[in-house]
mmCIF file of C-alpha atoms and ligand atoms in Angstrom:
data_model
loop_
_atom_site.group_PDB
_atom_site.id
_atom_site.type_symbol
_atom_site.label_atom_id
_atom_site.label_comp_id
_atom_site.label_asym_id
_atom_site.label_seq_id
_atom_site.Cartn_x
_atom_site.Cartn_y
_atom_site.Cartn_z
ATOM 1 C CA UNK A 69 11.553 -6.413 31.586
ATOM 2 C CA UNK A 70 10.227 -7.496 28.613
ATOM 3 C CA UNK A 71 6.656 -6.370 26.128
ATOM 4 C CA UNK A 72 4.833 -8.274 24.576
ATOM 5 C CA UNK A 73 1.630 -7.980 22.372
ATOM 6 C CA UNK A 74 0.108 -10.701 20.010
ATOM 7 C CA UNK A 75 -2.417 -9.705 17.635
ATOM 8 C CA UNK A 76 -4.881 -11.485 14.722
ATOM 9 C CA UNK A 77 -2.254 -12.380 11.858
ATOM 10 C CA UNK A 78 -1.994 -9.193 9.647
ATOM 11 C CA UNK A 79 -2.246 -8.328 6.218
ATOM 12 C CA UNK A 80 -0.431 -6.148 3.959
ATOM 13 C CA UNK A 81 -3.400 -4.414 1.933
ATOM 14 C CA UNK A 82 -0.901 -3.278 -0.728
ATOM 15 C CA UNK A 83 2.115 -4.780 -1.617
ATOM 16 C CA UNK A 84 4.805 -5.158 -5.137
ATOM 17 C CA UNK A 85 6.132 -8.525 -5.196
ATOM 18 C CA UNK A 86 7.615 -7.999 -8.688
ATOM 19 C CA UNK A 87 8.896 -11.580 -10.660
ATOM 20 C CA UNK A 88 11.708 -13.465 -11.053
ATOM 21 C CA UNK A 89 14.639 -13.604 -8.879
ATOM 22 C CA UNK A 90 13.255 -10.248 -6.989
ATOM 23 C CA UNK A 91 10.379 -12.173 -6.357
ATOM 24 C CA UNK A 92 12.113 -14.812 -5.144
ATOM 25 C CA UNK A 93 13.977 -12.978 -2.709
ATOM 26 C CA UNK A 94 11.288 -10.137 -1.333
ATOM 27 C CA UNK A 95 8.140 -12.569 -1.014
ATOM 28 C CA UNK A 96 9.532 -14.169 2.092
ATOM 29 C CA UNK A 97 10.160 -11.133 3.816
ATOM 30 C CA UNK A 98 6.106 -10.562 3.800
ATOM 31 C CA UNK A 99 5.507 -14.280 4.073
ATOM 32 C CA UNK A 100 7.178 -14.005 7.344
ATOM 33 C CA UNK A 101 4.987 -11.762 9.392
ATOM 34 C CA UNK A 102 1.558 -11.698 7.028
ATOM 35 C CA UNK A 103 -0.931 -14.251 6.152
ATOM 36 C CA UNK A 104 -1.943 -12.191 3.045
ATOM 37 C CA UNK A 105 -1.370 -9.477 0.764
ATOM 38 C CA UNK A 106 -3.419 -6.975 -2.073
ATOM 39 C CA UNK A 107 -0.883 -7.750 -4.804
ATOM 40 C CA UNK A 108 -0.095 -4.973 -6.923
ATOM 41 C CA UNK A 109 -0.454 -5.797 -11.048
ATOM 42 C CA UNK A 110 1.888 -2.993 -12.262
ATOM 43 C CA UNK A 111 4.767 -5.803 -13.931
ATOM 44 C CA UNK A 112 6.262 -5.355 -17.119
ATOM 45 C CA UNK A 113 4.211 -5.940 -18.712
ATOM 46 C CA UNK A 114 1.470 -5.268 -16.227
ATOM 47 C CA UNK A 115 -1.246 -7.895 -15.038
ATOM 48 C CA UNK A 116 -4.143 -6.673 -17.140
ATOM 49 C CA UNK A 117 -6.292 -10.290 -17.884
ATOM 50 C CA UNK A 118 -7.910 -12.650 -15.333
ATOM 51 C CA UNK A 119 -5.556 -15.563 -17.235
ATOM 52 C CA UNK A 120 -2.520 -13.054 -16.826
ATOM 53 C CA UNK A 121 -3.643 -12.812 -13.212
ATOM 54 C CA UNK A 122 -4.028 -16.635 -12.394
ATOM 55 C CA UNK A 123 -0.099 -17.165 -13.942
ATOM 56 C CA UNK A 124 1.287 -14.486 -11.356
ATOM 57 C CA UNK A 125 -0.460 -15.915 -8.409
ATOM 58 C CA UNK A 126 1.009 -19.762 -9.552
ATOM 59 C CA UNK A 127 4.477 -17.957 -10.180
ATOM 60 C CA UNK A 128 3.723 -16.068 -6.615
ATOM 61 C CA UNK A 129 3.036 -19.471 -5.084
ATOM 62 C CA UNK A 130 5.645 -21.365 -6.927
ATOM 63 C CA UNK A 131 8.474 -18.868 -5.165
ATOM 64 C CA UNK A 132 6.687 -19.260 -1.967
ATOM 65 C CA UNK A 133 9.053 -21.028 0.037
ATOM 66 C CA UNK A 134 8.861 -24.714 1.846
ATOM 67 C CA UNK A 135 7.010 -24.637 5.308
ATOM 68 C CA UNK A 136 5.214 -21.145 4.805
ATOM 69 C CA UNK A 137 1.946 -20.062 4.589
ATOM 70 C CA UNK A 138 0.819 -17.290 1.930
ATOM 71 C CA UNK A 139 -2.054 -16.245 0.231
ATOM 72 C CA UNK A 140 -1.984 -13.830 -2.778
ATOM 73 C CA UNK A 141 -5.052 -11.516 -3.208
ATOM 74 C CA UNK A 142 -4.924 -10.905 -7.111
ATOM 75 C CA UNK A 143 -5.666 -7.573 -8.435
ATOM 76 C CA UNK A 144 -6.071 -6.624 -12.389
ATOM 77 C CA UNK A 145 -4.555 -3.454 -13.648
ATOM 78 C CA UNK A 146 -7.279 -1.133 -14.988
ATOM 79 C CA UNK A 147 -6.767 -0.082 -18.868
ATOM 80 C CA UNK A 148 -9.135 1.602 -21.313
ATOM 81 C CA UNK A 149 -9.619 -1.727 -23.355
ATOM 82 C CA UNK A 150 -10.116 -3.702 -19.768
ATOM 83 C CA UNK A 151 -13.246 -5.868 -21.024
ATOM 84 C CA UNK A 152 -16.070 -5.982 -17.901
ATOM 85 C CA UNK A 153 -16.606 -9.394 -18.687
ATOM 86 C CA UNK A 154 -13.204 -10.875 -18.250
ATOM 87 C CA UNK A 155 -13.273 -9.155 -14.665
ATOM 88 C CA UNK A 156 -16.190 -10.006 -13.807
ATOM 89 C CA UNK A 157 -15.431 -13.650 -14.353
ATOM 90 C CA UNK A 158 -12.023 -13.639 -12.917
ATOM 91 C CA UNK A 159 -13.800 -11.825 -9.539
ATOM 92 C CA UNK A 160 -16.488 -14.928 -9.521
ATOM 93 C CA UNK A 161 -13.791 -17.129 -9.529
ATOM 94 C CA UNK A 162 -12.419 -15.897 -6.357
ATOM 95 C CA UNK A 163 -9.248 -15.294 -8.523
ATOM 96 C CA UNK A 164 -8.962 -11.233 -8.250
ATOM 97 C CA UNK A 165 -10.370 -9.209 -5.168
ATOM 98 C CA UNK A 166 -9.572 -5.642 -6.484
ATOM 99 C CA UNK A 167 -8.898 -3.708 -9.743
ATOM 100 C CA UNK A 168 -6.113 -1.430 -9.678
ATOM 101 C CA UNK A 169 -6.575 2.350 -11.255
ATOM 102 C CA UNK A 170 -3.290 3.941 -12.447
ATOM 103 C CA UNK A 171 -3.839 7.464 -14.006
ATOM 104 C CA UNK A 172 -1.199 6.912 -16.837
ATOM 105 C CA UNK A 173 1.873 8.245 -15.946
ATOM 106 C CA UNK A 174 1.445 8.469 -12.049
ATOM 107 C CA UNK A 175 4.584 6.048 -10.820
ATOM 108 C CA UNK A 176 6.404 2.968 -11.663
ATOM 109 C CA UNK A 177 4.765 0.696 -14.491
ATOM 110 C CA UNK A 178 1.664 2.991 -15.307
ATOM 111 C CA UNK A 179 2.120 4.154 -18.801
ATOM 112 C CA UNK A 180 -0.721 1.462 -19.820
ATOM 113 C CA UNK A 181 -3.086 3.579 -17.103
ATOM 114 C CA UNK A 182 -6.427 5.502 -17.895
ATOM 115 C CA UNK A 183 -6.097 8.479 -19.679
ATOM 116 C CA UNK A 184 -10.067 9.228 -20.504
ATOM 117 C CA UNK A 185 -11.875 7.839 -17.584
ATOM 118 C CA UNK A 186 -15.075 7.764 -19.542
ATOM 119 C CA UNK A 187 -13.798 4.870 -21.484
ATOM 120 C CA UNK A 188 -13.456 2.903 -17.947
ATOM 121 C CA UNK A 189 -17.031 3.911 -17.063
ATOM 122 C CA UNK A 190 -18.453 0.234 -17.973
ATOM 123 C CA UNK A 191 -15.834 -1.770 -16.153
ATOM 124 C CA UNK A 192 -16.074 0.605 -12.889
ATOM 125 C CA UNK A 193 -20.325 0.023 -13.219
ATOM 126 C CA UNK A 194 -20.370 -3.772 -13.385
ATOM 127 C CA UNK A 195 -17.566 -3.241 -10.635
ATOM 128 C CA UNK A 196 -20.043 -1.469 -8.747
ATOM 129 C CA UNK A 197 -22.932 -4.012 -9.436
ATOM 130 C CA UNK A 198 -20.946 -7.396 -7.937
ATOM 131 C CA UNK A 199 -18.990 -5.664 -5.443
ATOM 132 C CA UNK A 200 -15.890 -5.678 -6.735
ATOM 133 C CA UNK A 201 -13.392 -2.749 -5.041
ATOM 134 C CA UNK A 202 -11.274 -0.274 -6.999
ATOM 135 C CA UNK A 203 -7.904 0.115 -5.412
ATOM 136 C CA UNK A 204 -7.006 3.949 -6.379
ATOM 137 C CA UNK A 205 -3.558 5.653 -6.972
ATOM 138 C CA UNK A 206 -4.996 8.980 -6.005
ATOM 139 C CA UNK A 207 -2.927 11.484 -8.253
ATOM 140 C CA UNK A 208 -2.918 13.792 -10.979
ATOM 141 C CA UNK A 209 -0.164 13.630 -13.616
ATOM 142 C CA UNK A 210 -0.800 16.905 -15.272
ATOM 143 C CA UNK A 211 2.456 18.744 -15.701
ATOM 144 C CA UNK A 212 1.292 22.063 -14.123
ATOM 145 C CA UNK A 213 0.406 20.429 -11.226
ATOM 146 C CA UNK A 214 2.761 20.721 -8.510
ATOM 147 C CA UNK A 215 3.702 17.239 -7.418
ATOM 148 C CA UNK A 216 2.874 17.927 -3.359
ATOM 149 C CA UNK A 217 -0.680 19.199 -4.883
ATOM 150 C CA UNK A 218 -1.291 16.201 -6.898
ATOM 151 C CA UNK A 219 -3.098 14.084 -4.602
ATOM 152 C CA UNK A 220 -5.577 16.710 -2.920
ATOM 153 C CA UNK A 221 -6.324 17.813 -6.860
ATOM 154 C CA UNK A 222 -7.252 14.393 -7.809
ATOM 155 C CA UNK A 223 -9.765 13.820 -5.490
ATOM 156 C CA UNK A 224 -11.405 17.072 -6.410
ATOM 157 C CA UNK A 225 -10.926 16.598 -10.156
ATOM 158 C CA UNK A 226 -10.893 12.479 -10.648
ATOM 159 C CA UNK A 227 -12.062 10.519 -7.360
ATOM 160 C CA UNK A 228 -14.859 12.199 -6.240
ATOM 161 C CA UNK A 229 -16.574 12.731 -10.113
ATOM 162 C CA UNK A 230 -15.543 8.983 -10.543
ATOM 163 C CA UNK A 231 -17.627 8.027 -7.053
ATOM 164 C CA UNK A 232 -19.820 10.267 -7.846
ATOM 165 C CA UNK A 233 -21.034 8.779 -11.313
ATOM 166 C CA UNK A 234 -20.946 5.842 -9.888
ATOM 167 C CA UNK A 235 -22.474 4.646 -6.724
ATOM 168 C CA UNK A 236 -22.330 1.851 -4.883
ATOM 169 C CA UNK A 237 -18.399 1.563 -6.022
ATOM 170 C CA UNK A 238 -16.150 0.497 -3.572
ATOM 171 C CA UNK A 239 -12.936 2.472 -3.563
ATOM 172 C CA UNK A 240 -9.761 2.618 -1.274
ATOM 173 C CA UNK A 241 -7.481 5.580 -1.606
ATOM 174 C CA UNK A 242 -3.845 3.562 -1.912
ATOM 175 C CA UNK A 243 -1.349 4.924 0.531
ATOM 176 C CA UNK A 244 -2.377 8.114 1.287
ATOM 177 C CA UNK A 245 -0.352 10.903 2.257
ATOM 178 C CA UNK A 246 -2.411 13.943 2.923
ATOM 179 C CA UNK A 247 -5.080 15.647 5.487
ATOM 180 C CA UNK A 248 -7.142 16.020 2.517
ATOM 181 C CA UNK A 249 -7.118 12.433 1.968
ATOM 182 C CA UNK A 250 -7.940 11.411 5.822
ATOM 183 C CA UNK A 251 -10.491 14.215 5.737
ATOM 184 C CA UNK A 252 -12.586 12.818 2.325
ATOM 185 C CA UNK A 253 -11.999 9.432 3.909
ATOM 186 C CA UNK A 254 -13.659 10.900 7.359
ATOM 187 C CA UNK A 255 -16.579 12.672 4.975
ATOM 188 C CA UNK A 256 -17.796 9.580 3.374
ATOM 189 C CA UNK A 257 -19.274 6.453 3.631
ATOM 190 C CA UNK A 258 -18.362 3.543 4.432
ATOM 191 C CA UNK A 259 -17.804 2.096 0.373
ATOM 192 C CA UNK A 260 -14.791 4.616 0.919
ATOM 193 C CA UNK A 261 -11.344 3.409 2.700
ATOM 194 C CA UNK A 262 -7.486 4.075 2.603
ATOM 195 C CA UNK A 263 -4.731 2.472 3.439
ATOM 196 C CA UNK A 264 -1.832 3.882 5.057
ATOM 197 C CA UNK A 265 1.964 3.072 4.678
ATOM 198 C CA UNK A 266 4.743 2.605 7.487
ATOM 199 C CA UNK A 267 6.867 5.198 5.859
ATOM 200 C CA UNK A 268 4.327 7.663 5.398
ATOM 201 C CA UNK A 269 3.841 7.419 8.903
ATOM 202 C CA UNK A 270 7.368 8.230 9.877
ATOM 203 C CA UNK A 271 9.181 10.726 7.154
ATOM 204 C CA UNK A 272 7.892 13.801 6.306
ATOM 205 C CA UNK A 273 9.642 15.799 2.731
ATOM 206 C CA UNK A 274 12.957 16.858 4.795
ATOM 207 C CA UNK A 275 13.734 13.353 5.843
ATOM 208 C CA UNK A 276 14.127 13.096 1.622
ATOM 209 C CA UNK A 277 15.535 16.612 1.328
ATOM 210 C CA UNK A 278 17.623 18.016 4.087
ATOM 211 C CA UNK A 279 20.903 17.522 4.668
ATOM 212 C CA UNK A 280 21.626 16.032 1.116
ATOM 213 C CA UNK A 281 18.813 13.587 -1.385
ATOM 214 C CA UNK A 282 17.789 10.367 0.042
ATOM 215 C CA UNK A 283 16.546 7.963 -2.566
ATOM 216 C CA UNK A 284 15.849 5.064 -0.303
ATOM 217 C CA UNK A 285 12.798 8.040 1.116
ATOM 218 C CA UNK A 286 11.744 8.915 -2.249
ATOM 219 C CA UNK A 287 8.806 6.735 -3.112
ATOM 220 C CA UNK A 288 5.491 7.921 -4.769
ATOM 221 C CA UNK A 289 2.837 9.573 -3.550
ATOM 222 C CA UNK A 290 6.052 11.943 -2.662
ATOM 223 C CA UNK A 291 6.073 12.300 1.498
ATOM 224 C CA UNK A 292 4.555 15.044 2.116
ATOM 225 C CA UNK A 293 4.902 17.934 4.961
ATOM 226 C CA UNK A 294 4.600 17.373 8.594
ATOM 227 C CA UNK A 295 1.018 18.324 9.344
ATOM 228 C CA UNK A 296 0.249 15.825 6.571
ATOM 229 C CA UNK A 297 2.446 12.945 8.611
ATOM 230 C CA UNK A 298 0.941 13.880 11.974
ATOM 231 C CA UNK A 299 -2.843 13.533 9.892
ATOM 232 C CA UNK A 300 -2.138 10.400 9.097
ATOM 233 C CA UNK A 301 -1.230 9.226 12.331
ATOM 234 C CA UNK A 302 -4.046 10.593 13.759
ATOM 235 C CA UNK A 303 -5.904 8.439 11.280
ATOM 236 C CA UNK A 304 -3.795 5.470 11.206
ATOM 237 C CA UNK A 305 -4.232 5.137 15.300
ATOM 238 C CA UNK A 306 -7.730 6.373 15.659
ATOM 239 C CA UNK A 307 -9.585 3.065 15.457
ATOM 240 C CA UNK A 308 -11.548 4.243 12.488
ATOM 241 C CA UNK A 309 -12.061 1.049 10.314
ATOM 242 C CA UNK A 310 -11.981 3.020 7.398
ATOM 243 C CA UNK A 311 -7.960 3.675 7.461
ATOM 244 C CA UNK A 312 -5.716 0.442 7.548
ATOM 245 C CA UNK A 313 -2.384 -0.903 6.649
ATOM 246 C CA UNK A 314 -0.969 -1.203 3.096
ATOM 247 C CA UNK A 315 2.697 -1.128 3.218
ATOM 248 C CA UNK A 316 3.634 -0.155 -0.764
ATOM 249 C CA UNK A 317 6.246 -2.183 -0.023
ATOM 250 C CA UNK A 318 7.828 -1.170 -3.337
ATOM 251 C CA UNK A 319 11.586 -3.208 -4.184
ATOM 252 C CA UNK A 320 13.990 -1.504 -6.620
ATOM 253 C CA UNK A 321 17.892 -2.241 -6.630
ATOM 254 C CA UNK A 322 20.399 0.109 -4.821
ATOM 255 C CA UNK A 323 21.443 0.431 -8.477
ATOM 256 C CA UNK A 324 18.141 1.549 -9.838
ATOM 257 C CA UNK A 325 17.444 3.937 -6.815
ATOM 258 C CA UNK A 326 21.221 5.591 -5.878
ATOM 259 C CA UNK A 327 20.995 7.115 -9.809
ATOM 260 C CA UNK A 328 20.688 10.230 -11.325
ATOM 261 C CA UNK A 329 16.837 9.069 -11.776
ATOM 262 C CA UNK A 330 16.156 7.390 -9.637
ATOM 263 C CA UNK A 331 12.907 4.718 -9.024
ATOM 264 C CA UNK A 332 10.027 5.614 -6.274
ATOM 265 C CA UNK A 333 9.538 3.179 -3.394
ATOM 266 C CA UNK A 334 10.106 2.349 -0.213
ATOM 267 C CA UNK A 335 10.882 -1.081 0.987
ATOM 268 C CA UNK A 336 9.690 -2.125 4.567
ATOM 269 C CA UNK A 337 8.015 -5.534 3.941
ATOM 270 C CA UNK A 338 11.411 -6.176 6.332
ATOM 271 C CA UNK A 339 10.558 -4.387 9.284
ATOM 272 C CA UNK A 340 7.019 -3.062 8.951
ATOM 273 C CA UNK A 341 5.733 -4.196 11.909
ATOM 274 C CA UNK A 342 8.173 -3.479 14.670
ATOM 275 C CA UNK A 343 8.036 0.046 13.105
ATOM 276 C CA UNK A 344 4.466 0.217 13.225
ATOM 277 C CA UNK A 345 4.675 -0.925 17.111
ATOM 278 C CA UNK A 346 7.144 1.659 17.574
ATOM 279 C CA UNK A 347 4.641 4.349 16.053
ATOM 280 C CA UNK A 348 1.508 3.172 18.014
ATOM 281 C CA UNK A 349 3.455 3.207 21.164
ATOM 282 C CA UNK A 350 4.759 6.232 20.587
ATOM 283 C CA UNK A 351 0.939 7.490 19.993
ATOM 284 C CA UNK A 352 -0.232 5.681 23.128
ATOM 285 C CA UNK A 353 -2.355 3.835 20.696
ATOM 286 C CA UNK A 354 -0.869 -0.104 20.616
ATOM 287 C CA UNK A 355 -4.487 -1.233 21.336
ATOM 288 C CA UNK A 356 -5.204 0.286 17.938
ATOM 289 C CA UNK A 357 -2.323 -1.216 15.998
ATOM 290 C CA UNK A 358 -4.894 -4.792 15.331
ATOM 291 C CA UNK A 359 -7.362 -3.085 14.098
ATOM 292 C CA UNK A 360 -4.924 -0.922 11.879
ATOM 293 C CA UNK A 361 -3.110 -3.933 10.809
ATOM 294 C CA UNK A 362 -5.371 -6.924 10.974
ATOM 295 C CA UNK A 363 -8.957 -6.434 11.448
ATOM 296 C CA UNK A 364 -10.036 -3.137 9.078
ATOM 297 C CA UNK A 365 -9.036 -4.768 5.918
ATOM 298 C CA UNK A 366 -11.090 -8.021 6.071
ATOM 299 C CA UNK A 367 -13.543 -5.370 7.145
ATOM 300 C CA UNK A 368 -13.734 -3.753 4.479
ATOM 301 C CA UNK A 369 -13.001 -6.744 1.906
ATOM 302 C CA UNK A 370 -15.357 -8.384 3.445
ATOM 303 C CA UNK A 371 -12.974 -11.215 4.134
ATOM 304 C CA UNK A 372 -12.428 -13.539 6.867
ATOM 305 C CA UNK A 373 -9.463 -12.534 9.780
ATOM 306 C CA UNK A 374 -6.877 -14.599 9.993
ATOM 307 C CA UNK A 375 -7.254 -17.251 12.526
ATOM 308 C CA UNK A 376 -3.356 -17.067 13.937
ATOM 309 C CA UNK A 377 -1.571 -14.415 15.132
ATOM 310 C CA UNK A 378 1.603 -12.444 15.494
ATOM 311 C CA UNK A 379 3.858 -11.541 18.327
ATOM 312 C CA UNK A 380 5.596 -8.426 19.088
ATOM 313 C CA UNK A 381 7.969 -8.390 21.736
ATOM 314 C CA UNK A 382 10.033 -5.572 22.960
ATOM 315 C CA UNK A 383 13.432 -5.866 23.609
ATOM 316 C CA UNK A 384 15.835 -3.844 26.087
ATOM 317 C CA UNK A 385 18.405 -3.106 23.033
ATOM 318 C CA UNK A 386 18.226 -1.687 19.922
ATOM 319 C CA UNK A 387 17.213 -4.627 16.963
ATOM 320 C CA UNK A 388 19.372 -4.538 14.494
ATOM 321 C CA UNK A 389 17.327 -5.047 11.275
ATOM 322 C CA UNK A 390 18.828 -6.078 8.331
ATOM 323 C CA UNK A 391 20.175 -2.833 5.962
ATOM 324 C CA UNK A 392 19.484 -4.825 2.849
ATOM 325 C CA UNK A 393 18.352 -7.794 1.308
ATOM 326 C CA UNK A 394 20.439 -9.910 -1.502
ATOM 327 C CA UNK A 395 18.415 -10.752 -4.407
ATOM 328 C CA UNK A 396 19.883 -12.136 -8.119
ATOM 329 C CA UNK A 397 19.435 -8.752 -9.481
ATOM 330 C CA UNK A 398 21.032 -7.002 -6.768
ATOM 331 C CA UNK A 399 21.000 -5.416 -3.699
ATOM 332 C CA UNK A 400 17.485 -3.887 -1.892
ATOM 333 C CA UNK A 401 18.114 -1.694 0.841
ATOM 334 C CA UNK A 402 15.712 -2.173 3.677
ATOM 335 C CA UNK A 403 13.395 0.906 4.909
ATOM 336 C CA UNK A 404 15.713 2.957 7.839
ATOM 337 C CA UNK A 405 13.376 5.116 10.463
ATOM 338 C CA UNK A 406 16.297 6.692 11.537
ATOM 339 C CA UNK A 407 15.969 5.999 14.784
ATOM 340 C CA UNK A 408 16.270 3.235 17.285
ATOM 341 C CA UNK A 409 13.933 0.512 17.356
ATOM 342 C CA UNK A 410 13.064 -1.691 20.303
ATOM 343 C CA UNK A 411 10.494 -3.997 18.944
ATOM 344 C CA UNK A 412 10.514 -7.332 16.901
ATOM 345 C CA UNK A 413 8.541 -10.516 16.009
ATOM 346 C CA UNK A 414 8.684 -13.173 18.240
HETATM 347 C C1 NCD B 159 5.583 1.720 -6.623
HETATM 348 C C2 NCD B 159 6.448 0.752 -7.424
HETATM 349 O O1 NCD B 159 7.677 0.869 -7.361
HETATM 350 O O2 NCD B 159 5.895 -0.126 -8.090
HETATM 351 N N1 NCD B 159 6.405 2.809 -6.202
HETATM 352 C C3 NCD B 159 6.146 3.640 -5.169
HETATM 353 O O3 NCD B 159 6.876 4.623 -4.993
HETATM 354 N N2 NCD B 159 5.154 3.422 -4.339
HETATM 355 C C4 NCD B 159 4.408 2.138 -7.430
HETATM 356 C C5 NCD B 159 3.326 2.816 -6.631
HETATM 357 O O4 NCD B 159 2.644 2.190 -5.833
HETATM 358 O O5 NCD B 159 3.132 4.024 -6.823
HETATM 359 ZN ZN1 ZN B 160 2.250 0.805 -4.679
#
């Protein structure tokens, strides 16, 4: 006997695409299951002008295969010289629907970050003034903080000063990993959301550490321990429209992650959604997994839903999804739960 559920279309509320030949070969794996996507600026170099951010959604659209439907959601990378003007225009345009704040340092791509957050302070009030959201990588990159500490210290020592100074700014926490972020999420309004990856919600720090390193589990925020996974469950399946999807969907080459440094990120724009089935099912929570994945992000964009939907259907066998996907620059492998999945899009 066969499963089914069909929800509202989702979309991914934070998502690398890259350029080039990777993102050629990555945006149809999203494409495939998701009307729309956040899309992350951090390229070399990153997407910092509303004119740099109207070229990568015609390049996005340009790789955008024959026959399917996608639609971009620009973002700007936040700097200390990002001029309040230029956003504001490209956000009245309908061009960007989020600016993205990298403390410099934090991951892949953010050496260009903010350093002195007072310098940012005009950008984040006129941001605050037209309703225009910050999209936050919530972490410290001070070198005597631990890195398992570094999100719960930034909201104490960054976020909540930042929100604080100014009100009325609309923040998500990107891809949150601890109970301290679900429980400052759960304390505040509602200008405050978070999204939540797939992996996140299925490795803890030993799926990356025991038993010898796993770089294909090493993305950043770093998973954290268990309690922290089982908090974000709780979140993720609660129905609370503050917490929804945003995969991080992050692409790097076998070759760039099987290293001696490797790259952070987890790529799972493959198989996202028959593992998220397989996680709300396992909570007893698959009438949760629409709201999760398609209805708390227009929410809080204040956005349409999409008008089609998606169907999961769950099979008798094991899927087999594929390990990796071939791009021009080289291989990608695809995001392994480690165990047996049942589910997959009709
Ligand atoms: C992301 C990437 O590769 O661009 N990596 C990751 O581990 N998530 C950057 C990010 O979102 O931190
Ligand atoms: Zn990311």
């Amino acid at each position: 006997m066969s499963t089914s559920i069909t929800l509202t279309r989702p979309d991914d509320w934070h998502l690398h695409l890259r350029d080039g030949a990777m993102l050629s070969a990555v945006l149809p794996e999203t494409a495939r299951d998701f009307a729309r996507a956040i899309i992350m600026p951090n390229l070399v170099p990153p997407v910092v002008t509303g004119a740099q951010a109207a070229a990568y959604r015609d390049r996005i659209m340009a790789a955008l295969p024959e026959g399917m439907a996608f639609e971009p959601l620009m973002t700007l990378y936040l700097t200390e010289d990002t001029d309040p003007a230029d956003v504001a225009a490209a956000h009245a345009s309908g061009l960007i629907k989020a600016v993205k704040l990298y403390p410099a340092g934090a991951t892949t791509n953010s050496a260009s970050g903010v350093r002195d957050f007072d310098k940012v302070r005009g950008v984040l009030e006129k941001m605050a003034e037209i309703g225009l959201t910050l999209c936050v990588h919530g972490e410290v990159t001070d070198n005597d903080i631990d890195i398992f500490d570094r999100e719960a210290v930034f909201i104490d020592r960054v976020l909540d000063p930042v929100r604080r100074a100014t009100p009325g700014l609309r923040v998500v926490m990107e891809h949150i990993t601890t109970r301290d972020g679900v429980e400052y999420v759960r304390a505040n309004d509602r200008d405050l959301g978070a999204t939540i990856t797939t992996h996140h919600l299925i490795i803890n720090r030993n799926h990356i550490l025991v038993g010898g390193i796993k770089p294909h589990y090493y993305c950043l925020p770093v998973a954290k321990r268990e309690e922290h996974r089982l908090a974000l469950r709780d979140a993720a399946t609660s129905g609370d429209e503050r917490f929804f999807l945003g995969t991080d969907s992050a692409p790097h080459t076998d070759a760039n992650k099987e290293t001696a440094c490797g790259c952070a990120g987890c790529f799972t724009a493959t198989n996202t959604m028959p593992l998220l089935a397989h996680v709300f099912e396992e909570e007893g929570a698959l009438d949760k997994l629409e709201g999760f994945a398609s209805k708390h992000g227009p929410a809080f964009y204040r956005l349409a839903e999409n008008s089609d939907t998606l169907t999961l259907v769950k099979q008798n066998a094991p899927v087999a999804f594929p390990a990796k996907i071939d791009t021009a620059d080289g291989p990608v492998t695809v995001f392994d739960p480690g165990f047996p999945v049942f589910w997959k899009t009709a």
